[in-house]
Amino acid sequence: MPNMKEIRTMAQQRGIRSTRMGKAELIRAIQRAEGNYDCYGTATEEECDQEECLWREDCFRESVAEEIR
Ligand code: SF4
């Protein structure tokens, strides 16, 4: 799982202006830039069939967090 610095670098490489964006927002912007669904943080109950997803681990954590909020 990429750390925050790596995520920012990934975003920059895809032409995303990453200033003032939070981690989840940034990851979704990267997903869109790659032509994917911006589904980060939506896998509630750890359900997602994208086994190879780079964000999987954090996505599950974030999804639970959003559910509680
Ligand atoms: S784990 Fe699934 S829902 Fe979460 S970002 Fe990856 S593909 Fe999207």
CSV table of N, CA, C and O and ligand atoms in Angstrom, one decimal:
chain,number,residue,atom,x,y,z
A,1,MET,N,0.9,-1.2,0.0
A,1,MET,CA,0.0,0.0,0.0
A,1,MET,C,0.9,1.3,0.0
A,1,MET,O,1.7,1.4,0.9
A,2,PRO,N,0.7,2.1,-1.0
A,2,PRO,CA,1.5,3.3,-1.0
A,2,PRO,C,1.3,4.3,0.1
A,2,PRO,O,0.1,4.4,0.6
A,3,ASN,N,2.3,4.9,0.6
A,3,ASN,CA,2.1,5.9,1.7
A,3,ASN,C,1.7,7.2,1.1
A,3,ASN,O,1.6,7.4,-0.1
A,4,MET,N,1.4,8.2,2.0
A,4,MET,CA,0.9,9.5,1.5
A,4,MET,C,1.8,10.2,0.5
A,4,MET,O,1.3,10.7,-0.4
A,5,LYS,N,3.1,10.1,0.8
A,5,LYS,CA,4.0,10.8,-0.1
A,5,LYS,C,4.0,10.1,-1.5
A,5,LYS,O,4.0,10.8,-2.5
A,6,GLU,N,3.9,8.8,-1.5
A,6,GLU,CA,3.8,8.1,-2.8
A,6,GLU,C,2.5,8.4,-3.5
A,6,GLU,O,2.5,8.5,-4.8
A,7,ILE,N,1.5,8.5,-2.8
A,7,ILE,CA,0.1,8.8,-3.3
A,7,ILE,C,0.2,10.2,-4.0
A,7,ILE,O,-0.3,10.4,-5.1
A,8,ARG,N,0.8,11.1,-3.3
A,8,ARG,CA,0.9,12.5,-3.9
A,8,ARG,C,1.8,12.5,-5.2
A,8,ARG,O,1.4,13.1,-6.2
A,9,THR,N,2.8,11.7,-5.2
A,9,THR,CA,3.6,11.5,-6.4
A,9,THR,C,2.8,10.9,-7.5
A,9,THR,O,2.9,11.4,-8.7
A,10,MET,N,2.1,9.9,-7.2
A,10,MET,CA,1.2,9.3,-8.2
A,10,MET,C,0.2,10.3,-8.8
A,10,MET,O,0.0,10.3,-10.0
A,11,ALA,N,-0.3,11.1,-7.9
A,11,ALA,CA,-1.3,12.1,-8.4
A,11,ALA,C,-0.6,13.1,-9.3
A,11,ALA,O,-1.2,13.4,-10.4
A,12,GLN,N,0.5,13.5,-8.9
A,12,GLN,CA,1.3,14.5,-9.7
A,12,GLN,C,1.6,14.0,-11.1
A,12,GLN,O,1.4,14.7,-12.1
A,13,GLN,N,2.0,12.7,-11.1
A,13,GLN,CA,2.3,12.1,-12.4
A,13,GLN,C,1.1,12.0,-13.3
A,13,GLN,O,1.3,11.9,-14.5
A,14,ARG,N,-0.1,12.0,-12.7
A,14,ARG,CA,-1.3,12.0,-13.5
A,14,ARG,C,-1.9,13.3,-13.8
A,14,ARG,O,-3.1,13.4,-14.2
A,15,GLY,N,-1.2,14.4,-13.4
A,15,GLY,CA,-1.6,15.7,-13.7
A,15,GLY,C,-2.7,16.2,-12.7
A,15,GLY,O,-3.5,17.1,-13.0
A,16,ILE,N,-2.8,15.6,-11.5
A,16,ILE,CA,-3.8,16.0,-10.6
A,16,ILE,C,-3.1,17.0,-9.6
A,16,ILE,O,-2.0,16.8,-9.1
A,17,ARG,N,-3.8,18.1,-9.4
A,17,ARG,CA,-3.3,19.1,-8.4
A,17,ARG,C,-3.7,18.7,-7.0
A,17,ARG,O,-4.9,18.8,-6.7
A,18,SER,N,-2.7,18.2,-6.3
A,18,SER,CA,-3.1,17.5,-5.1
A,18,SER,C,-3.1,18.3,-3.8
A,18,SER,O,-3.5,17.8,-2.8
A,19,THR,N,-2.8,19.6,-4.0
A,19,THR,CA,-2.8,20.4,-2.8
A,19,THR,C,-4.2,20.5,-2.1
A,19,THR,O,-5.2,20.6,-2.8
A,20,ARG,N,-4.3,20.5,-0.9
A,20,ARG,CA,-5.5,20.6,-0.1
A,20,ARG,C,-6.4,19.4,-0.2
A,20,ARG,O,-7.5,19.4,0.3
A,21,MET,N,-6.0,18.3,-0.9
A,21,MET,CA,-6.8,17.2,-1.0
A,21,MET,C,-6.5,16.2,0.1
A,21,MET,O,-5.3,16.0,0.4
A,22,GLY,N,-7.5,15.6,0.7
A,22,GLY,CA,-7.2,14.5,1.7
A,22,GLY,C,-6.9,13.2,1.0
A,22,GLY,O,-7.0,13.1,-0.2
A,23,LYS,N,-6.5,12.3,1.8
A,23,LYS,CA,-6.0,11.0,1.2
A,23,LYS,C,-7.1,10.3,0.4
A,23,LYS,O,-6.8,10.0,-0.8
A,24,ALA,N,-8.3,10.2,0.9
A,24,ALA,CA,-9.4,9.5,0.2
A,24,ALA,C,-9.7,10.2,-1.1
A,24,ALA,O,-9.9,9.6,-2.2
A,25,GLU,N,-9.8,11.6,-1.0
A,25,GLU,CA,-10.1,12.4,-2.2
A,25,GLU,C,-9.0,12.2,-3.3
A,25,GLU,O,-9.4,12.1,-4.5
A,26,LEU,N,-7.8,12.2,-2.8
A,26,LEU,CA,-6.7,12.1,-3.7
A,26,LEU,C,-6.7,10.7,-4.4
A,26,LEU,O,-6.5,10.6,-5.7
A,27,ILE,N,-7.0,9.7,-3.7
A,27,ILE,CA,-7.0,8.3,-4.3
A,27,ILE,C,-8.1,8.2,-5.3
A,27,ILE,O,-8.0,7.7,-6.4
A,28,ARG,N,-9.3,8.8,-5.0
A,28,ARG,CA,-10.4,8.8,-5.9
A,28,ARG,C,-10.1,9.6,-7.2
A,28,ARG,O,-10.4,9.2,-8.3
A,29,ALA,N,-9.3,10.7,-7.1
A,29,ALA,CA,-8.9,11.4,-8.2
A,29,ALA,C,-8.0,10.6,-9.1
A,29,ALA,O,-8.0,10.6,-10.3
A,30,ILE,N,-7.1,9.8,-8.5
A,30,ILE,CA,-6.2,8.9,-9.2
A,30,ILE,C,-7.0,7.9,-9.9
A,30,ILE,O,-6.8,7.6,-11.1
A,31,GLN,N,-8.0,7.3,-9.2
A,31,GLN,CA,-8.8,6.3,-9.9
A,31,GLN,C,-9.5,6.8,-11.1
A,31,GLN,O,-9.5,6.2,-12.2
A,32,ARG,N,-10.0,8.0,-11.0
A,32,ARG,CA,-10.7,8.6,-12.2
A,32,ARG,C,-9.7,8.9,-13.3
A,32,ARG,O,-10.0,8.6,-14.5
A,33,ALA,N,-8.5,9.4,-12.9
A,33,ALA,CA,-7.5,9.7,-14.0
A,33,ALA,C,-7.1,8.4,-14.7
A,33,ALA,O,-6.7,8.5,-15.8
A,34,GLU,N,-7.2,7.3,-14.0
A,34,GLU,CA,-6.8,6.0,-14.7
A,34,GLU,C,-8.0,5.4,-15.4
A,34,GLU,O,-7.9,4.3,-15.9
A,35,GLY,N,-9.1,6.1,-15.4
A,35,GLY,CA,-10.3,5.6,-16.1
A,35,GLY,C,-11.1,4.5,-15.4
A,35,GLY,O,-11.8,3.7,-15.9
A,36,ASN,N,-10.8,4.4,-14.0
A,36,ASN,CA,-11.5,3.5,-13.2
A,36,ASN,C,-12.7,4.1,-12.5
A,36,ASN,O,-12.8,5.4,-12.4
A,37,TYR,N,-13.5,3.3,-11.8
A,37,TYR,CA,-14.5,3.9,-10.9
A,37,TYR,C,-13.8,4.5,-9.7
A,37,TYR,O,-12.8,3.9,-9.2
A,38,ASP,N,-14.3,5.6,-9.2
A,38,ASP,CA,-13.7,6.2,-8.0
A,38,ASP,C,-14.4,5.6,-6.8
A,38,ASP,O,-15.1,6.3,-6.1
A,39,CYS,N,-14.1,4.3,-6.6
A,39,CYS,CA,-14.8,3.5,-5.6
A,39,CYS,C,-14.1,3.5,-4.3
A,39,CYS,O,-14.6,2.8,-3.4
A,40,TYR,N,-13.0,4.1,-4.2
A,40,TYR,CA,-12.2,4.0,-2.9
A,40,TYR,C,-13.1,4.5,-1.7
A,40,TYR,O,-13.7,5.5,-1.7
A,41,GLY,N,-13.1,3.6,-0.7
A,41,GLY,CA,-13.9,3.9,0.5
A,41,GLY,C,-15.3,3.5,0.5
A,41,GLY,O,-16.1,3.8,1.3
A,42,THR,N,-15.7,2.7,-0.6
A,42,THR,CA,-17.1,2.3,-0.7
A,42,THR,C,-17.3,0.8,-0.4
A,42,THR,O,-18.4,0.4,-0.5
A,43,ALA,N,-16.2,0.1,-0.1
A,43,ALA,CA,-16.4,-1.3,0.1
A,43,ALA,C,-16.8,-1.7,1.5
A,43,ALA,O,-16.0,-2.2,2.3
A,44,THR,N,-18.0,-1.4,1.8
A,44,THR,CA,-18.5,-1.7,3.1
A,44,THR,C,-18.5,-3.2,3.4
A,44,THR,O,-18.8,-4.0,2.4
A,45,GLU,N,-18.3,-3.6,4.5
A,45,GLU,CA,-18.3,-5.0,4.9
A,45,GLU,C,-17.2,-5.8,4.1
A,45,GLU,O,-17.3,-7.0,3.9
A,46,GLU,N,-16.2,-5.1,3.8
A,46,GLU,CA,-15.0,-5.6,3.1
A,46,GLU,C,-15.4,-6.5,1.9
A,46,GLU,O,-14.9,-7.5,1.6
A,47,GLU,N,-16.4,-6.0,1.1
A,47,GLU,CA,-16.8,-6.7,-0.1
A,47,GLU,C,-16.3,-5.9,-1.3
A,47,GLU,O,-16.8,-4.8,-1.6
A,48,CYS,N,-15.5,-6.6,-2.1
A,48,CYS,CA,-15.0,-6.1,-3.3
A,48,CYS,C,-14.4,-7.2,-4.1
A,48,CYS,O,-13.6,-8.0,-3.6
A,49,ASP,N,-14.7,-7.3,-5.4
A,49,ASP,CA,-14.2,-8.4,-6.2
A,49,ASP,C,-12.9,-8.1,-6.9
A,49,ASP,O,-12.3,-8.9,-7.6
A,50,GLN,N,-12.4,-6.9,-6.7
A,50,GLN,CA,-11.1,-6.4,-7.3
A,50,GLN,C,-9.9,-6.8,-6.4
A,50,GLN,O,-9.4,-6.0,-5.7
A,51,GLU,N,-9.6,-8.1,-6.5
A,51,GLU,CA,-8.6,-8.7,-5.6
A,51,GLU,C,-7.2,-7.9,-5.8
A,51,GLU,O,-6.4,-7.9,-4.8
A,52,GLU,N,-7.0,-7.5,-7.0
A,52,GLU,CA,-5.7,-6.9,-7.3
A,52,GLU,C,-5.6,-5.4,-7.0
A,52,GLU,O,-4.5,-4.8,-7.2
A,53,CYS,N,-6.6,-4.9,-6.4
A,53,CYS,CA,-6.6,-3.4,-6.2
A,53,CYS,C,-5.5,-3.0,-5.3
A,53,CYS,O,-5.4,-3.5,-4.2
A,54,LEU,N,-4.9,-1.9,-5.7
A,54,LEU,CA,-3.7,-1.4,-4.9
A,54,LEU,C,-4.2,-0.8,-3.6
A,54,LEU,O,-3.4,-0.7,-2.6
A,55,TRP,N,-5.4,-0.4,-3.5
A,55,TRP,CA,-5.9,0.4,-2.4
A,55,TRP,C,-6.7,-0.5,-1.4
A,55,TRP,O,-7.2,0.0,-0.4
A,56,ARG,N,-6.8,-1.7,-1.7
A,56,ARG,CA,-7.7,-2.6,-1.0
A,56,ARG,C,-7.7,-2.5,0.5
A,56,ARG,O,-8.8,-2.3,1.1
A,57,GLU,N,-6.5,-2.7,1.0
A,57,GLU,CA,-6.4,-2.7,2.5
A,57,GLU,C,-6.9,-1.4,3.1
A,57,GLU,O,-7.8,-1.4,4.1
A,58,ASP,N,-6.5,-0.3,2.6
A,58,ASP,CA,-6.9,1.0,3.2
A,58,ASP,C,-8.4,1.3,2.8
A,58,ASP,O,-9.1,1.9,3.6
A,59,CYS,N,-8.8,0.8,1.7
A,59,CYS,CA,-10.2,1.0,1.3
A,59,CYS,C,-11.1,0.4,2.3
A,59,CYS,O,-12.1,1.0,2.7
A,60,PHE,N,-10.8,-0.8,2.7
A,60,PHE,CA,-11.7,-1.5,3.7
A,60,PHE,C,-11.7,-0.7,5.0
A,60,PHE,O,-12.7,-0.5,5.6
A,61,ARG,N,-10.5,-0.2,5.4
A,61,ARG,CA,-10.5,0.5,6.7
A,61,ARG,C,-11.3,1.8,6.5
A,61,ARG,O,-12.1,2.1,7.4
A,62,GLU,N,-11.1,2.5,5.4
A,62,GLU,CA,-11.8,3.7,5.2
A,62,GLU,C,-13.3,3.5,5.1
A,62,GLU,O,-14.1,4.3,5.6
A,63,SER,N,-13.7,2.4,4.4
A,63,SER,CA,-15.1,2.1,4.3
A,63,SER,C,-15.8,1.9,5.6
A,63,SER,O,-16.9,2.4,5.9
A,64,VAL,N,-15.2,1.2,6.5
A,64,VAL,CA,-15.7,1.0,7.8
A,64,VAL,C,-15.8,2.4,8.6
A,64,VAL,O,-16.8,2.7,9.2
A,65,ALA,N,-14.7,3.2,8.4
A,65,ALA,CA,-14.7,4.5,9.1
A,65,ALA,C,-15.9,5.3,8.6
A,65,ALA,O,-16.5,6.0,9.4
A,66,GLU,N,-16.1,5.3,7.3
A,66,GLU,CA,-17.2,6.1,6.8
A,66,GLU,C,-18.6,5.7,7.3
A,66,GLU,O,-19.5,6.4,7.4
A,67,GLU,N,-18.7,4.4,7.5
A,67,GLU,CA,-19.9,3.8,7.9
A,67,GLU,C,-20.3,4.2,9.3
A,67,GLU,O,-21.4,4.5,9.6
A,68,ILE,N,-19.2,4.3,10.2
A,68,ILE,CA,-19.4,4.7,11.6
A,68,ILE,C,-19.8,6.1,11.7
A,68,ILE,O,-20.7,6.5,12.5
A,69,ARG,N,-19.2,7.0,10.9
A,69,ARG,CA,-19.4,8.4,10.9
A,69,ARG,C,-20.8,8.9,10.8
A,69,ARG,O,-21.6,8.3,10.2
B,1,SF4,S1,-10.9,-2.3,-2.9
B,1,SF4,FE1,-12.6,-2.3,-4.3
B,1,SF4,S2,-13.9,-0.6,-3.7
B,1,SF4,FE2,-12.0,-0.3,-2.8
B,1,SF4,S3,-10.8,1.0,-4.1
B,1,SF4,FE3,-10.3,-1.1,-4.6
B,1,SF4,S4,-11.7,-1.6,-6.3
B,1,SF4,FE4,-12.5,0.2,-5.3
